[in-house]
GROMACS .gro file of N, CA and C in nm:
model
  450
    1UNK      N    1   0.083  -0.120   0.000
    1UNK     CA    2   0.000   0.000   0.000
    1UNK      C    3   0.086   0.125   0.000
    2UNK      N    4   0.032   0.229  -0.058
    2UNK     CA    5   0.102   0.356  -0.060
    2UNK      C    6   0.049   0.445   0.052
    3UNK      N    7   0.132   0.540   0.092
    3UNK     CA    8   0.095   0.633   0.198
    3UNK      C    9  -0.038   0.702   0.165
    4UNK      N   10  -0.054   0.744   0.043
    4UNK     CA   11  -0.174   0.818   0.004
    4UNK      C   12  -0.302   0.735   0.018
    5UNK      N   13  -0.290   0.602   0.014
    5UNK     CA   14  -0.407   0.515   0.034
    5UNK      C   15  -0.459   0.521   0.177
    6UNK      N   16  -0.373   0.563   0.271
    6UNK     CA   17  -0.407   0.562   0.414
    6UNK      C   18  -0.418   0.701   0.474
    7UNK      N   19  -0.386   0.802   0.397
    7UNK     CA   20  -0.378   0.938   0.447
    7UNK      C   21  -0.489   1.024   0.388
    8UNK      N   22  -0.542   1.115   0.469
    8UNK     CA   23  -0.634   1.216   0.417
    8UNK      C   24  -0.596   1.351   0.477
    9UNK      N   25  -0.660   1.455   0.431
    9UNK     CA   26  -0.627   1.589   0.478
    9UNK      C   27  -0.648   1.604   0.629
   10UNK      N   28  -0.751   1.538   0.684
   10UNK     CA   29  -0.776   1.547   0.828
   10UNK      C   30  -0.663   1.487   0.911
   11UNK      N   31  -0.584   1.400   0.851
   11UNK     CA   32  -0.474   1.335   0.922
   11UNK      C   33  -0.338   1.392   0.880
   12UNK      N   34  -0.342   1.512   0.825
   12UNK     CA   35  -0.219   1.582   0.785
   12UNK      C   36  -0.208   1.708   0.871
   13UNK      N   37  -0.098   1.720   0.942
   13UNK     CA   38  -0.078   1.832   1.034
   13UNK      C   39   0.047   1.909   0.997
   14UNK      N   40   0.041   2.040   1.009
   14UNK     CA   41   0.156   2.125   0.976
   14UNK      C   42   0.177   2.228   1.087
   15UNK      N   43   0.302   2.264   1.110
   15UNK     CA   44   0.339   2.363   1.211
   15UNK      C   45   0.289   2.324   1.350
   16UNK      N   46   0.300   2.195   1.380
   16UNK     CA   47   0.256   2.144   1.510
   16UNK      C   48   0.350   2.195   1.619
   17UNK      N   49   0.291   2.242   1.728
   17UNK     CA   50   0.371   2.288   1.840
   17UNK      C   51   0.377   2.177   1.944
   18UNK      N   52   0.491   2.110   1.947
   18UNK     CA   53   0.515   2.003   2.044
   18UNK      C   54   0.662   2.009   2.079
   19UNK      N   55   0.693   1.984   2.206
   19UNK     CA   56   0.832   1.995   2.249
   19UNK      C   57   0.891   1.865   2.302
   20UNK      N   58   0.811   1.757   2.298
   20UNK     CA   59   0.863   1.630   2.348
   20UNK      C   60   0.812   1.514   2.262
   21UNK      N   61   0.884   1.404   2.269
   21UNK     CA   62   0.847   1.283   2.196
   21UNK      C   63   0.706   1.238   2.236
   22UNK      N   64   0.680   1.237   2.366
   22UNK     CA   65   0.550   1.192   2.415
   22UNK      C   66   0.438   1.282   2.363
   23UNK      N   67   0.461   1.412   2.364
   23UNK     CA   68   0.356   1.507   2.322
   23UNK      C   69   0.324   1.493   2.173
   24UNK      N   70   0.425   1.481   2.088
   24UNK     CA   71   0.396   1.467   1.945
   24UNK      C   72   0.324   1.336   1.919
   25UNK      N   73   0.360   1.230   1.989
   25UNK     CA   74   0.290   1.102   1.971
   25UNK      C   75   0.145   1.112   2.019
   26UNK      N   76   0.120   1.187   2.127
   26UNK     CA   77  -0.018   1.208   2.174
   26UNK      C   78  -0.100   1.283   2.068
   27UNK      N   79  -0.042   1.386   2.009
   27UNK     CA   80  -0.111   1.465   1.907
   27UNK      C   81  -0.143   1.376   1.786
   28UNK      N   82  -0.047   1.295   1.745
   28UNK     CA   83  -0.067   1.203   1.633
   28UNK      C   84  -0.180   1.105   1.664
   29UNK      N   85  -0.178   1.048   1.785
   29UNK     CA   86  -0.280   0.950   1.823
   29UNK      C   87  -0.418   1.013   1.836
   30UNK      N   88  -0.423   1.134   1.887
   30UNK     CA   89  -0.550   1.206   1.898
   30UNK      C   90  -0.608   1.228   1.758
   31UNK      N   91  -0.523   1.263   1.664
   31UNK     CA   92  -0.566   1.283   1.525
   31UNK      C   93  -0.615   1.152   1.464
   32UNK      N   94  -0.539   1.044   1.484
   32UNK     CA   95  -0.576   0.913   1.429
   32UNK      C   96  -0.708   0.862   1.488
   33UNK      N   97  -0.735   0.897   1.613
   33UNK     CA   98  -0.857   0.847   1.677
   33UNK      C   99  -0.984   0.902   1.611
   34UNK      N  100  -0.972   1.012   1.537
   34UNK     CA  101  -1.088   1.064   1.465
   34UNK      C  102  -1.124   0.973   1.346
   35UNK      N  103  -1.025   0.901   1.294
   35UNK     CA  104  -1.047   0.807   1.183
   35UNK      C  105  -1.075   0.666   1.235
   36UNK      N  106  -1.011   0.632   1.344
   36UNK     CA  107  -1.028   0.499   1.405
   36UNK      C  108  -1.116   0.515   1.529
   37UNK      N  109  -1.243   0.538   1.507
   37UNK     CA  110  -1.333   0.577   1.615
   37UNK      C  111  -1.358   0.469   1.718
   38UNK      N  112  -1.323   0.345   1.686
   38UNK     CA  113  -1.340   0.238   1.784
   38UNK      C  114  -1.221   0.227   1.879
   39UNK      N  115  -1.119   0.312   1.858
   39UNK     CA  116  -0.999   0.311   1.942
   39UNK      C  117  -0.977   0.448   2.006
   40UNK      N  118  -0.935   0.448   2.130
   40UNK     CA  119  -0.909   0.574   2.200
   40UNK      C  120  -0.767   0.623   2.171
   41UNK      N  121  -0.745   0.749   2.200
   41UNK     CA  122  -0.611   0.807   2.187
   41UNK      C  123  -0.514   0.725   2.271
   42UNK      N  124  -0.554   0.686   2.391
   42UNK     CA  125  -0.468   0.608   2.480
   42UNK      C  126  -0.431   0.473   2.420
   43UNK      N  127  -0.528   0.404   2.360
   43UNK     CA  128  -0.500   0.273   2.298
   43UNK      C  129  -0.402   0.287   2.182
   44UNK      N  130  -0.419   0.391   2.102
   44UNK     CA  131  -0.329   0.416   1.991
   44UNK      C  132  -0.189   0.452   2.040
   45UNK      N  133  -0.183   0.535   2.143
   45UNK     CA  134  -0.053   0.572   2.202
   45UNK      C  135   0.018   0.450   2.258
   46UNK      N  136  -0.056   0.362   2.321
   46UNK     CA  137   0.002   0.238   2.376
   46UNK      C  138   0.065   0.156   2.264
   47UNK      N  139  -0.001   0.149   2.147
   47UNK     CA  140   0.055   0.072   2.035
   47UNK      C  141   0.184   0.135   1.983
   48UNK      N  142   0.190   0.268   1.976
   48UNK     CA  143   0.312   0.335   1.931
   48UNK      C  144   0.424   0.320   2.033
   49UNK      N  145   0.391   0.335   2.160
   49UNK     CA  146   0.494   0.327   2.265
   49UNK      C  147   0.551   0.186   2.276
   50UNK      N  148   0.468   0.085   2.251
   50UNK     CA  149   0.517  -0.053   2.254
   50UNK      C  150   0.625  -0.071   2.147
   51UNK      N  151   0.604  -0.012   2.030
   51UNK     CA  152   0.703  -0.021   1.923
   51UNK      C  153   0.827   0.062   1.955
   52UNK      N  154   0.809   0.179   2.012
   52UNK     CA  155   0.923   0.265   2.047
   52UNK      C  156   1.013   0.200   2.153
   53UNK      N  157   0.954   0.119   2.240
   53UNK     CA  158   1.034   0.049   2.343
   53UNK      C  159   1.131  -0.050   2.280
   54UNK      N  160   1.096  -0.101   2.162
   54UNK     CA  161   1.184  -0.194   2.090
   54UNK      C  162   1.300  -0.121   2.025
   55UNK      N  163   1.288   0.008   2.008
   55UNK     CA  164   1.390   0.090   1.943
   55UNK      C  165   1.322   0.207   1.875
   56UNK      N  166   1.391   0.318   1.870
   56UNK     CA  167   1.333   0.439   1.813
   56UNK      C  168   1.299   0.420   1.666
   57UNK      N  169   1.189   0.480   1.624
   57UNK     CA  170   1.148   0.477   1.484
   57UNK      C  171   1.199   0.602   1.410
   58UNK      N  172   1.290   0.675   1.476
   58UNK     CA  173   1.355   0.788   1.410
   58UNK      C  174   1.459   0.733   1.313
   59UNK      N  175   1.435   0.751   1.182
   59UNK     CA  176   1.521   0.686   1.082
   59UNK      C  177   1.636   0.775   1.035
   60UNK      N  178   1.645   0.896   1.090
   60UNK     CA  179   1.753   0.987   1.052
   60UNK      C  180   1.704   1.098   0.961
   61UNK      N  181   1.791   1.199   0.945
   61UNK     CA  182   1.761   1.316   0.861
   61UNK      C  183   1.634   1.390   0.902
   62UNK      N  184   1.602   1.387   1.033
   62UNK     CA  185   1.487   1.460   1.083
   62UNK      C  186   1.354   1.393   1.059
   63UNK      N  187   1.357   1.261   1.031
   63UNK     CA  188   1.235   1.188   0.998
   63UNK      C  189   1.213   1.072   1.094
   64UNK      N  190   1.087   1.052   1.134
   64UNK     CA  191   1.050   0.936   1.216
   64UNK      C  192   0.925   0.873   1.156
   65UNK      N  193   0.919   0.740   1.166
   65UNK     CA  194   0.802   0.667   1.117
   65UNK      C  195   0.748   0.581   1.232
   66UNK      N  196   0.687   0.647   1.331
   66UNK     CA  197   0.628   0.567   1.440
   66UNK      C  198   0.514   0.483   1.385
   67UNK      N  199   0.506   0.359   1.430
   67UNK     CA  200   0.400   0.273   1.381
   67UNK      C  201   0.356   0.175   1.489
   68UNK      N  202   0.228   0.142   1.483
   68UNK     CA  203   0.172   0.052   1.581
   68UNK      C  204   0.077  -0.046   1.516
   69UNK      N  205   0.070  -0.163   1.577
   69UNK     CA  206  -0.022  -0.266   1.529
   69UNK      C  207  -0.150  -0.260   1.610
   70UNK      N  208  -0.261  -0.277   1.541
   70UNK     CA  209  -0.392  -0.268   1.604
   70UNK      C  210  -0.454  -0.407   1.613
   71UNK      N  211  -0.490  -0.447   1.734
   71UNK     CA  212  -0.549  -0.580   1.752
   71UNK      C  213  -0.701  -0.579   1.736
   72UNK      N  214  -0.762  -0.463   1.753
   72UNK     CA  215  -0.909  -0.458   1.752
   72UNK      C  216  -0.968  -0.379   1.636
   73UNK      N  217  -0.888  -0.353   1.533
   73UNK     CA  218  -0.939  -0.277   1.419
   73UNK      C  219  -0.891  -0.343   1.290
   74UNK      N  220  -0.971  -0.330   1.186
   74UNK     CA  221  -0.927  -0.383   1.057
   74UNK      C  222  -0.903  -0.270   0.956
   75UNK      N  223  -0.890  -0.148   1.007
   75UNK     CA  224  -0.867  -0.031   0.922
   75UNK      C  225  -0.726   0.022   0.948
   76UNK      N  226  -0.655   0.053   0.841
   76UNK     CA  227  -0.522   0.113   0.853
   76UNK      C  228  -0.533   0.263   0.829
   77UNK      N  229  -0.454   0.339   0.903
   77UNK     CA  230  -0.457   0.486   0.893
   77UNK      C  231  -0.315   0.540   0.906
   78UNK      N  232  -0.288   0.646   0.833
   78UNK     CA  233  -0.160   0.716   0.846
   78UNK      C  234  -0.187   0.860   0.891
   79UNK      N  235  -0.091   0.914   0.966
   79UNK     CA  236  -0.095   1.053   1.008
   79UNK      C  237   0.041   1.114   0.976
   80UNK      N  238   0.042   1.227   0.908
   80UNK     CA  239   0.166   1.299   0.882
   80UNK      C  240   0.162   1.428   0.963
   81UNK      N  241   0.269   1.450   1.040
   81UNK     CA  242   0.277   1.571   1.121
   81UNK      C  243   0.415   1.634   1.101
   82UNK      N  244   0.415   1.763   1.073
   82UNK     CA  245   0.539   1.838   1.060
   82UNK      C  246   0.539   1.938   1.175
   83UNK      N  247   0.643   1.931   1.259
   83UNK     CA  248   0.647   2.018   1.376
   83UNK      C  249   0.713   2.152   1.343
   84UNK      N  250   0.676   2.251   1.421
   84UNK     CA  251   0.733   2.384   1.403
   84UNK      C  252   0.883   2.382   1.434
   85UNK      N  253   0.919   2.309   1.541
   85UNK     CA  254   1.059   2.294   1.581
   85UNK      C  255   1.092   2.145   1.591
   86UNK      N  256   1.213   2.105   1.552
   86UNK     CA  257   1.252   1.965   1.567
   86UNK      C  258   1.251   1.921   1.714
   87UNK      N  259   1.221   1.792   1.734
   87UNK     CA  260   1.206   1.734   1.868
   87UNK      C  261   1.308   1.623   1.887
   88UNK      N  262   1.369   1.617   2.005
   88UNK     CA  263   1.458   1.505   2.037
   88UNK      C  264   1.375   1.377   2.032
   89UNK      N  265   1.422   1.277   1.955
   89UNK     CA  266   1.341   1.158   1.933
   89UNK      C  267   1.425   1.030   1.938
   90UNK      N  268   1.548   1.038   1.984
   90UNK     CA  269   1.637   0.921   1.989
   90UNK      C  270   1.656   0.858   1.852
   91UNK      N  271   1.662   0.939   1.747
   91UNK     CA  272   1.679   0.887   1.611
   91UNK      C  273   1.816   0.822   1.596
   92UNK      N  274   1.829   0.737   1.494
   92UNK     CA  275   1.955   0.663   1.476
   92UNK      C  276   2.075   0.753   1.451
   93UNK      N  277   2.052   0.874   1.399
   93UNK     CA  278   2.162   0.968   1.377
   93UNK      C  279   2.173   1.073   1.489
   94UNK      N  280   2.094   1.053   1.595
   94UNK     CA  281   2.091   1.144   1.711
   94UNK      C  282   2.047   1.286   1.678
   95UNK      N  283   1.989   1.307   1.561
   95UNK     CA  284   1.939   1.439   1.524
   95UNK      C  285   1.792   1.449   1.562
   96UNK      N  286   1.746   1.571   1.597
   96UNK     CA  287   1.603   1.587   1.629
   96UNK      C  288   1.516   1.567   1.504
   97UNK      N  289   1.389   1.541   1.527
   97UNK     CA  290   1.295   1.506   1.421
   97UNK      C  291   1.188   1.614   1.407
   98UNK      N  292   1.155   1.647   1.282
   98UNK     CA  293   1.046   1.742   1.258
   98UNK      C  294   0.943   1.690   1.157
   99UNK      N  295   0.968   1.575   1.095
   99UNK     CA  296   0.871   1.514   1.005
   99UNK      C  297   0.836   1.376   1.060
  100UNK      N  298   0.708   1.359   1.093
  100UNK     CA  299   0.659   1.234   1.151
  100UNK      C  300   0.554   1.174   1.057
  101UNK      N  301   0.575   1.049   1.019
  101UNK     CA  302   0.478   0.978   0.938
  101UNK      C  303   0.437   0.856   1.019
  102UNK      N  304   0.322   0.864   1.084
  102UNK     CA  305   0.277   0.756   1.171
  102UNK      C  306   0.184   0.662   1.095
  103UNK      N  307   0.198   0.535   1.127
  103UNK     CA  308   0.117   0.434   1.060
  103UNK      C  309   0.053   0.343   1.165
  104UNK      N  310  -0.076   0.326   1.153
  104UNK     CA  311  -0.151   0.234   1.239
  104UNK      C  312  -0.210   0.128   1.148
  105UNK      N  313  -0.175   0.001   1.173
  105UNK     CA  314  -0.221  -0.106   1.084
  105UNK      C  315  -0.274  -0.224   1.163
  106UNK      N  316  -0.374  -0.292   1.108
  106UNK     CA  317  -0.426  -0.411   1.174
  106UNK      C  318  -0.317  -0.517   1.189
  107UNK      N  319  -0.317  -0.584   1.302
  107UNK     CA  320  -0.214  -0.683   1.333
  107UNK      C  321  -0.205  -0.793   1.227
  108UNK      N  322  -0.318  -0.832   1.170
  108UNK     CA  323  -0.320  -0.942   1.074
  108UNK      C  324  -0.267  -0.904   0.936
  109UNK      N  325  -0.243  -0.776   0.911
  109UNK     CA  326  -0.195  -0.730   0.780
  109UNK      C  327  -0.046  -0.701   0.781
  110UNK      N  328   0.032  -0.794   0.826
  110UNK     CA  329   0.176  -0.777   0.843
  110UNK      C  330   0.248  -0.742   0.712
  111UNK      N  331   0.220  -0.815   0.605
  111UNK     CA  332   0.288  -0.791   0.478
  111UNK      C  333   0.254  -0.654   0.420
  112UNK      N  334   0.127  -0.618   0.424
  112UNK     CA  335   0.085  -0.487   0.374
  112UNK      C  336   0.148  -0.376   0.458
  113UNK      N  337   0.157  -0.398   0.589
  113UNK     CA  338   0.217  -0.302   0.682
  113UNK      C  339   0.363  -0.279   0.645
  114UNK      N  340   0.437  -0.386   0.621
  114UNK     CA  341   0.579  -0.374   0.585
  114UNK      C  342   0.597  -0.306   0.450
  115UNK      N  343   0.511  -0.338   0.355
  115UNK     CA  344   0.518  -0.275   0.223
  115UNK      C  345   0.490  -0.125   0.234
  116UNK      N  346   0.395  -0.088   0.318
  116UNK     CA  347   0.362   0.053   0.338
  116UNK      C  348   0.478   0.127   0.404
  117UNK      N  349   0.540   0.065   0.505
  117UNK     CA  350   0.657   0.126   0.569
  117UNK      C  351   0.769   0.149   0.468
  118UNK      N  352   0.788   0.052   0.381
  118UNK     CA  353   0.891   0.063   0.278
  118UNK      C  354   0.858   0.178   0.182
  119UNK      N  355   0.732   0.191   0.143
  119UNK     CA  356   0.689   0.299   0.055
  119UNK      C  357   0.713   0.436   0.120
  120UNK      N  358   0.681   0.447   0.249
  120UNK     CA  359   0.699   0.572   0.322
  120UNK      C  360   0.848   0.607   0.330
  121UNK      N  361   0.931   0.508   0.366
  121UNK     CA  362   1.076   0.532   0.378
  121UNK      C  363   1.134   0.576   0.244
  122UNK      N  364   1.088   0.515   0.136
  122UNK     CA  365   1.137   0.550   0.003
  122UNK      C  366   1.096   0.693  -0.035
  123UNK      N  367   0.971   0.727  -0.011
  123UNK     CA  368   0.921   0.860  -0.043
  123UNK      C  369   0.998   0.969   0.033
  124UNK      N  370   1.020   0.945   0.163
  124UNK     CA  371   1.084   1.046   0.247
  124UNK      C  372   1.236   1.038   0.248
  125UNK      N  373   1.293   0.949   0.167
  125UNK     CA  374   1.439   0.947   0.153
  125UNK      C  375   1.485   1.051   0.052
  126UNK      N  376   1.389   1.109  -0.020
  126UNK     CA  377   1.418   1.213  -0.118
  126UNK      C  378   1.437   1.346  -0.044
  127UNK      N  379   1.561   1.395  -0.041
  127UNK     CA  380   1.593   1.516   0.036
  127UNK      C  381   1.524   1.641  -0.018
  128UNK      N  382   1.506   1.649  -0.148
  128UNK     CA  383   1.438   1.764  -0.209
  128UNK      C  384   1.291   1.766  -0.163
  129UNK      N  385   1.229   1.648  -0.166
  129UNK     CA  386   1.090   1.635  -0.121
  129UNK      C  387   1.077   1.678   0.026
  130UNK      N  388   1.167   1.631   0.111
  130UNK     CA  389   1.163   1.666   0.253
  130UNK      C  390   1.184   1.815   0.275
  131UNK      N  391   1.270   1.874   0.196
  131UNK     CA  392   1.293   2.018   0.206
  131UNK      C  393   1.165   2.095   0.172
  132UNK      N  394   1.093   2.048   0.069
  132UNK     CA  395   0.966   2.111   0.030
  132UNK      C  396   0.862   2.094   0.142
  133UNK      N  397   0.856   1.978   0.202
  133UNK     CA  398   0.762   1.952   0.312
  133UNK      C  399   0.790   2.048   0.427
  134UNK      N  400   0.917   2.066   0.460
  134UNK     CA  401   0.955   2.155   0.572
  134UNK      C  402   0.920   2.302   0.544
  135UNK      N  403   0.908   2.340   0.419
  135UNK     CA  404   0.874   2.478   0.384
  135UNK      C  405   0.724   2.505   0.388
  136UNK      N  406   0.644   2.401   0.396
  136UNK     CA  407   0.498   2.416   0.396
  136UNK      C  408   0.451   2.491   0.520
  137UNK      N  409   0.346   2.569   0.502
  137UNK     CA  410   0.290   2.643   0.615
  137UNK      C  411   0.148   2.596   0.651
  138UNK      N  412   0.090   2.511   0.566
  138UNK     CA  413  -0.045   2.459   0.594
  138UNK      C  414  -0.050   2.309   0.569
  139UNK      N  415  -0.147   2.246   0.632
  139UNK     CA  416  -0.169   2.102   0.612
  139UNK      C  417  -0.206   2.075   0.466
  140UNK      N  418  -0.280   2.166   0.404
  140UNK     CA  419  -0.319   2.150   0.265
  140UNK      C  420  -0.196   2.142   0.173
  141UNK      N  421  -0.096   2.225   0.202
  141UNK     CA  422   0.027   2.224   0.123
  141UNK      C  423   0.101   2.091   0.140
  142UNK      N  424   0.109   2.043   0.263
  142UNK     CA  425   0.177   1.916   0.290
  142UNK      C  426   0.105   1.803   0.216
  143UNK      N  427  -0.026   1.798   0.230
  143UNK     CA  428  -0.105   1.693   0.167
  143UNK      C  429  -0.091   1.698   0.014
  144UNK      N  430  -0.093   1.818  -0.044
  144UNK     CA  431  -0.079   1.834  -0.189
  144UNK      C  432   0.057   1.783  -0.237
  145UNK      N  433   0.163   1.811  -0.160
  145UNK     CA  434   0.296   1.763  -0.198
  145UNK      C  435   0.304   1.611  -0.195
  146UNK      N  436   0.246   1.551  -0.093
  146UNK     CA  437   0.246   1.404  -0.080
  146UNK      C  438   0.166   1.345  -0.197
  147UNK      N  439   0.053   1.406  -0.228
  147UNK     CA  440  -0.031   1.359  -0.339
  147UNK      C  441   0.045   1.367  -0.470
  148UNK      N  442   0.115   1.475  -0.490
  148UNK     CA  443   0.191   1.496  -0.613
  148UNK      C  444   0.306   1.396  -0.624
  149UNK      N  445   0.370   1.365  -0.514
  149UNK     CA  446   0.487   1.274  -0.515
  149UNK      C  447   0.448   1.127  -0.526
  150UNK      N  448   0.324   1.096  -0.493
  150UNK     CA  449   0.281   0.954  -0.492
  150UNK      C  450   0.243   0.904  -0.629
   0.00000   0.00000   0.00000
């Protein structure tokens, strides 16, 4: 699956004001809960934190792909959040993160989940694309760029 298959404008955030790893993950989960109405923000946060305990999802170059598996939902959702200021996120290159692409996927869809993660990593490995994302001032601009690149 491609990122655009799981993302909509309501799940695209720009100029987010968050100063900690926990806070940005809470904002992401709160946003995702509007699409995954059978799950609470807390349940979604628990799924992301379980994955973060295994190792940071900060992949370097200011990008993180937090992801969680859902045991009680059969719907996959993505949330893209660009923060106003980079946040310490324990990324593999020890650099702070300002582009977050979160993925919530049903536990039984392991192969699709991995393919989607690969698609996201490939899309955001393009430095020119990331530079354009960082220049955006609205969620609409971020979403339009992702749509154009997909």
